[in-house]
Coordinates of N, CA and C in Angstrom, one line a residue:
Y1129 N 23.7 -60.7 58.6 CA 25.2 -60.8 58.7 C 26.1 -59.4 58.0
Q1130 N 25.9 -59.6 56.7 CA 26.3 -58.4 55.7 C 26.1 -57.2 56.2
E1131 N 24.7 -56.8 56.6 CA 24.9 -55.5 56.9 C 25.2 -55.1 58.4
R1132 N 25.7 -56.0 59.5 CA 26.3 -56.0 60.3 C 27.9 -55.3 60.0
L1133 N 28.5 -56.3 58.9 CA 29.5 -55.9 58.4 C 29.5 -54.8 57.7
F1134 N 28.7 -54.3 57.2 CA 28.4 -53.0 56.2 C 28.8 -52.0 57.7
L1135 N 27.9 -52.1 58.6 CA 27.8 -50.8 59.6 C 29.0 -51.1 59.9
L1136 N 30.2 -51.8 60.2 CA 31.3 -52.0 61.1 C 32.2 -51.1 59.9
Y1137 N 32.1 -51.6 58.6 CA 33.1 -50.4 58.0 C 32.6 -49.3 57.7
V1138 N 31.5 -48.7 57.6 CA 30.9 -47.8 58.0 C 31.8 -46.9 59.3
F1139 N 31.6 -47.5 60.3 CA 32.1 -47.0 61.1 C 33.9 -47.0 61.3
Q1140 N 33.9 -47.6 60.5 CA 35.8 -47.9 60.5 C 36.2 -46.2 59.6
L1141 N 35.3 -46.4 58.6 CA 35.6 -45.7 57.6 C 35.3 -44.3 58.1
S1142 N 34.6 -44.0 59.6 CA 34.1 -42.5 60.0 C 35.1 -42.0 61.1
F1143 N 36.0 -43.4 61.4 CA 37.0 -43.0 62.5 C 38.3 -43.5 62.1
S1144 N 38.8 -43.2 61.4 CA 40.4 -43.9 60.5 C 41.2 -43.0 60.0
S1145 N 42.2 -43.2 59.9 CA 43.5 -42.4 59.1 C 42.8 -42.1 57.6
Q1146 N 43.4 -41.5 57.1 CA 42.8 -40.4 56.0 C 43.4 -42.2 54.3
S1147 N 44.7 -42.9 55.2 CA 45.2 -43.9 54.1 C 44.0 -44.7 53.9
R1148 N 43.2 -45.3 55.4 CA 42.4 -46.2 55.5 C 41.4 -45.7 55.1
R1149 N 40.7 -44.6 55.0 CA 39.4 -44.3 54.3 C 39.6 -44.5 52.9
N1150 N 40.5 -44.6 52.1 CA 41.2 -44.4 50.6 C 40.7 -45.7 50.6
D1151 N 41.2 -46.7 51.5 CA 41.1 -48.5 51.1 C 39.3 -48.7 51.3
L1152 N 39.1 -48.2 52.5 CA 37.7 -48.8 52.5 C 36.4 -47.7 51.5
I1153 N 36.9 -46.9 51.3 CA 35.3 -46.0 50.0 C 35.6 -46.9 48.9
G1154 N 36.8 -47.4 48.6 CA 36.4 -48.8 47.4 C 35.4 -49.7 47.9
L1155 N 35.8 -50.3 48.8 CA 34.7 -51.2 49.4 C 33.7 -50.8 49.3
I1156 N 33.1 -50.0 50.1 CA 32.0 -49.4 50.3 C 31.0 -48.9 49.3
E1157 N 31.7 -48.8 48.3 CA 31.2 -47.9 47.1 C 31.0 -49.1 45.9
N1158 N 31.5 -50.2 46.2 CA 31.5 -51.7 45.6 C 31.0 -52.8 46.1
W1159 N 30.1 -52.4 47.3 CA 29.8 -53.1 48.3 C 29.3 -54.7 48.1
D1160 N 28.6 -54.7 46.2 CA 27.6 -55.8 46.0 C 29.1 -56.7 45.8
M1161 N 30.0 -56.2 44.9 CA 30.8 -56.9 44.6 C 32.2 -57.4 45.2
H1162 N 32.1 -57.0 46.7 CA 32.8 -57.1 47.6 C 32.4 -58.3 48.9
V1163 N 31.1 -58.5 48.4 CA 30.0 -59.3 49.5 C 30.7 -60.6 49.5
S1164 N 31.2 -61.4 48.1 CA 31.6 -62.8 48.6 C 32.9 -63.0 49.0
D1165 N 34.1 -61.6 48.9 CA 35.4 -61.7 49.9 C 34.9 -61.1 51.1
L1166 N 34.2 -61.2 51.9 CA 33.9 -60.8 53.0 C 34.4 -62.1 53.9
P1167 N 35.0 -61.7 55.2 CA 35.1 -63.1 56.0 C 33.8 -63.7 56.4
K1168 N 33.7 -65.0 56.5 CA 32.7 -66.0 56.6 C 32.3 -65.6 58.0
E1169 N 33.0 -65.7 58.9 CA 32.3 -65.7 60.7 C 33.0 -64.0 61.4
L1170 N 32.4 -63.3 62.2 CA 32.5 -62.3 62.3 C 33.6 -62.3 63.1
T1171 N 33.8 -63.2 64.2 CA 35.7 -63.5 64.5 C 36.5 -63.4 63.2
D1172 N 36.2 -63.7 62.1 CA 37.6 -63.5 61.4 C 37.6 -61.9 61.1
F1173 N 36.6 -61.3 61.3 CA 37.0 -59.6 61.0 C 38.1 -59.0 61.7
D1174 N 38.9 -58.0 61.1 CA 40.3 -57.6 61.7 C 39.8 -56.8 62.0
W1175 N 39.5 -57.2 63.6 CA 39.2 -56.3 65.2 C 40.4 -55.6 65.2
K1176 N 41.3 -55.8 64.9 CA 43.0 -55.1 65.4 C 42.6 -53.8 65.0
T1177 N 43.0 -53.7 63.9 CA 42.6 -52.5 63.3 C 41.5 -51.6 63.1
F1178 N 40.5 -52.3 63.4 CA 39.2 -51.8 63.7 C 39.5 -50.9 64.8
Q1179 N 40.2 -51.3 66.1 CA 40.2 -51.0 67.5 C 41.3 -49.6 67.3
L1180 N 42.4 -50.2 66.6 CA 43.3 -49.0 66.7 C 43.2 -47.9 65.8
D1181 N 42.4 -48.2 64.7 CA 42.0 -47.0 64.1 C 40.9 -45.9 64.9
Y1182 N 39.7 -46.6 65.2 CA 39.3 -45.9 66.2 C 39.5 -45.3 67.7
R1183 N 40.8 -46.0 68.3 CA 41.5 -45.4 69.5 C 42.5 -44.0 69.0
D1184 N 43.0 -44.4 68.0 CA 44.2 -43.3 67.6 C 43.2 -42.2 67.1
Y1185 N 41.8 -42.5 66.8 CA 40.7 -40.7 66.1 C 40.5 -40.4 67.7
I1186 N 40.2 -41.3 68.0 CA 39.1 -40.2 69.7 C 40.1 -40.1 70.5
D1187 N 41.7 -40.2 70.4 CA 42.2 -40.4 71.7 C 42.3 -39.2 72.4
L1188 N 42.2 -37.8 71.9 CA 42.8 -36.6 72.2 C 40.9 -36.2 73.1
A1189 N 40.0 -36.7 72.6 CA 38.7 -36.1 72.6 C 38.4 -36.5 74.0
K1190 N 38.6 -37.9 74.0 CA 38.4 -38.7 75.2 C 39.4 -38.6 76.5
L1191 N 40.9 -38.5 76.4 CA 41.6 -38.0 77.3 C 41.0 -36.8 77.9
F1192 N 40.6 -35.9 77.2 CA 40.5 -34.7 78.3 C 38.8 -34.9 79.2
Q1193 N 38.1 -36.0 78.8 CA 37.3 -36.3 79.9 C 37.6 -36.8 81.1
L1194 N 39.2 -37.2 81.1 CA 39.3 -37.4 83.0 C 39.7 -36.4 83.4
V1195 N 40.0 -35.3 82.9 CA 40.3 -34.3 83.6 C 38.8 -33.6 84.5
P1196 N 39.2 -33.4 85.9 CA 38.2 -33.3 86.8 C 38.0 -31.9 86.6
L1197 N 36.5 -31.2 87.0 CA 35.3 -30.4 86.5 C 35.5 -30.0 85.0
I1198 N 36.5 -30.4 83.8 CA 36.0 -30.3 82.5 C 35.7 -31.2 82.2
G1199 N 35.9 -32.5 82.5 CA 35.7 -33.7 82.1 C 34.1 -33.9 81.3
A1200 N 33.4 -33.5 81.9 CA 31.8 -33.8 81.6 C 31.5 -32.6 80.5
P1201 N 31.8 -31.6 80.5 CA 31.4 -30.5 79.3 C 32.1 -30.8 78.0
V1202 N 33.5 -31.3 78.6 CA 34.5 -31.5 76.9 C 33.6 -33.2 76.7
G1203 N 33.4 -33.9 77.5 CA 32.8 -35.5 76.8 C 31.9 -34.6 76.5
A1204 N 30.8 -34.2 76.9 CA 29.2 -34.1 76.1 C 29.8 -33.3 74.8
I1205 N 30.6 -32.3 74.7 CA 30.8 -32.0 73.3 C 31.4 -32.5 72.5
A1206 N 32.5 -33.6 72.7 CA 33.0 -34.8 72.1 C 32.0 -36.0 71.7
N1207 N 31.3 -36.1 72.3 CA 30.5 -37.1 72.0 C 29.7 -36.7 71.5
Y1208 N 29.0 -35.4 71.1 CA 28.0 -34.9 70.1 C 28.7 -34.7 68.6
K1209 N 29.6 -34.5 69.1 CA 30.5 -34.1 67.5 C 31.0 -35.4 67.0
L1210 N 30.8 -36.5 67.5 CA 31.2 -37.6 67.2 C 30.6 -38.4 66.9
T1211 N 29.1 -38.3 67.4 CA 27.9 -39.1 66.8 C 27.5 -38.2 65.5
D1212 N 27.4 -36.8 65.7 CA 27.3 -36.1 64.5 C 28.2 -36.5 63.3
H1213 N 29.3 -36.6 63.6 CA 30.0 -37.3 62.4 C 29.8 -38.7 62.0
L1214 N 29.8 -39.3 62.5 CA 29.0 -41.1 62.8 C 27.8 -40.7 61.3
G1215 N 27.2 -39.8 62.0 CA 25.7 -40.1 61.4 C 25.7 -39.4 60.0
R1216 N 26.7 -38.7 59.7 CA 26.9 -37.8 58.5 C 27.8 -39.1 57.6
Y1217 N 28.8 -40.0 57.9 CA 29.2 -40.6 57.7 C 28.1 -41.8 56.7
A1218 N 27.1 -42.7 57.8 CA 26.6 -43.5 57.7 C 25.7 -42.9 56.5
M1219 N 25.2 -41.4 56.6 CA 24.0 -41.3 55.7 C 24.7 -41.2 54.1
N1220 N 25.3 -40.9 54.1 CA 26.4 -41.0 52.8 C 27.0 -42.1 52.7
C1221 N 27.5 -42.8 53.2 CA 27.6 -44.3 52.3 C 26.4 -45.0 52.3
Y1222 N 25.3 -44.9 53.0 CA 24.0 -45.9 52.5 C 23.7 -45.0 50.9
R1223 N 23.8 -43.8 51.0 CA 23.4 -43.0 49.6 C 24.4 -43.6 48.7
L1224 N 25.5 -43.7 48.8 CA 26.4 -44.4 48.0 C 25.8 -45.9 47.6
R1225 N 25.7 -46.4 48.2 CA 25.0 -47.6 48.4 C 23.7 -47.6 47.3
M1226 N 23.1 -47.0 47.2 CA 21.3 -47.0 46.8 C 22.0 -46.4 45.2

């Protein structure tokens, strides 16, 4: 359960605003200290903030996928870059944790 929450926070860190990243990096860096403060149930996680940060980050990239003829190539490039971005953040977060 705690590892799932860690992954959600890594995902949120990757795709959120700079002010939210500043808050989350402290949580990631000191994960062992914050484990006791985590929500007891997954339903208690702040899903609204998580969804709004993610939506705001990928808004334009995903909007252009709706345009006929250019949607597929733009989507492929956007998905590749977003996946690469998430991968770099995940590797660095786990390095911080080690």
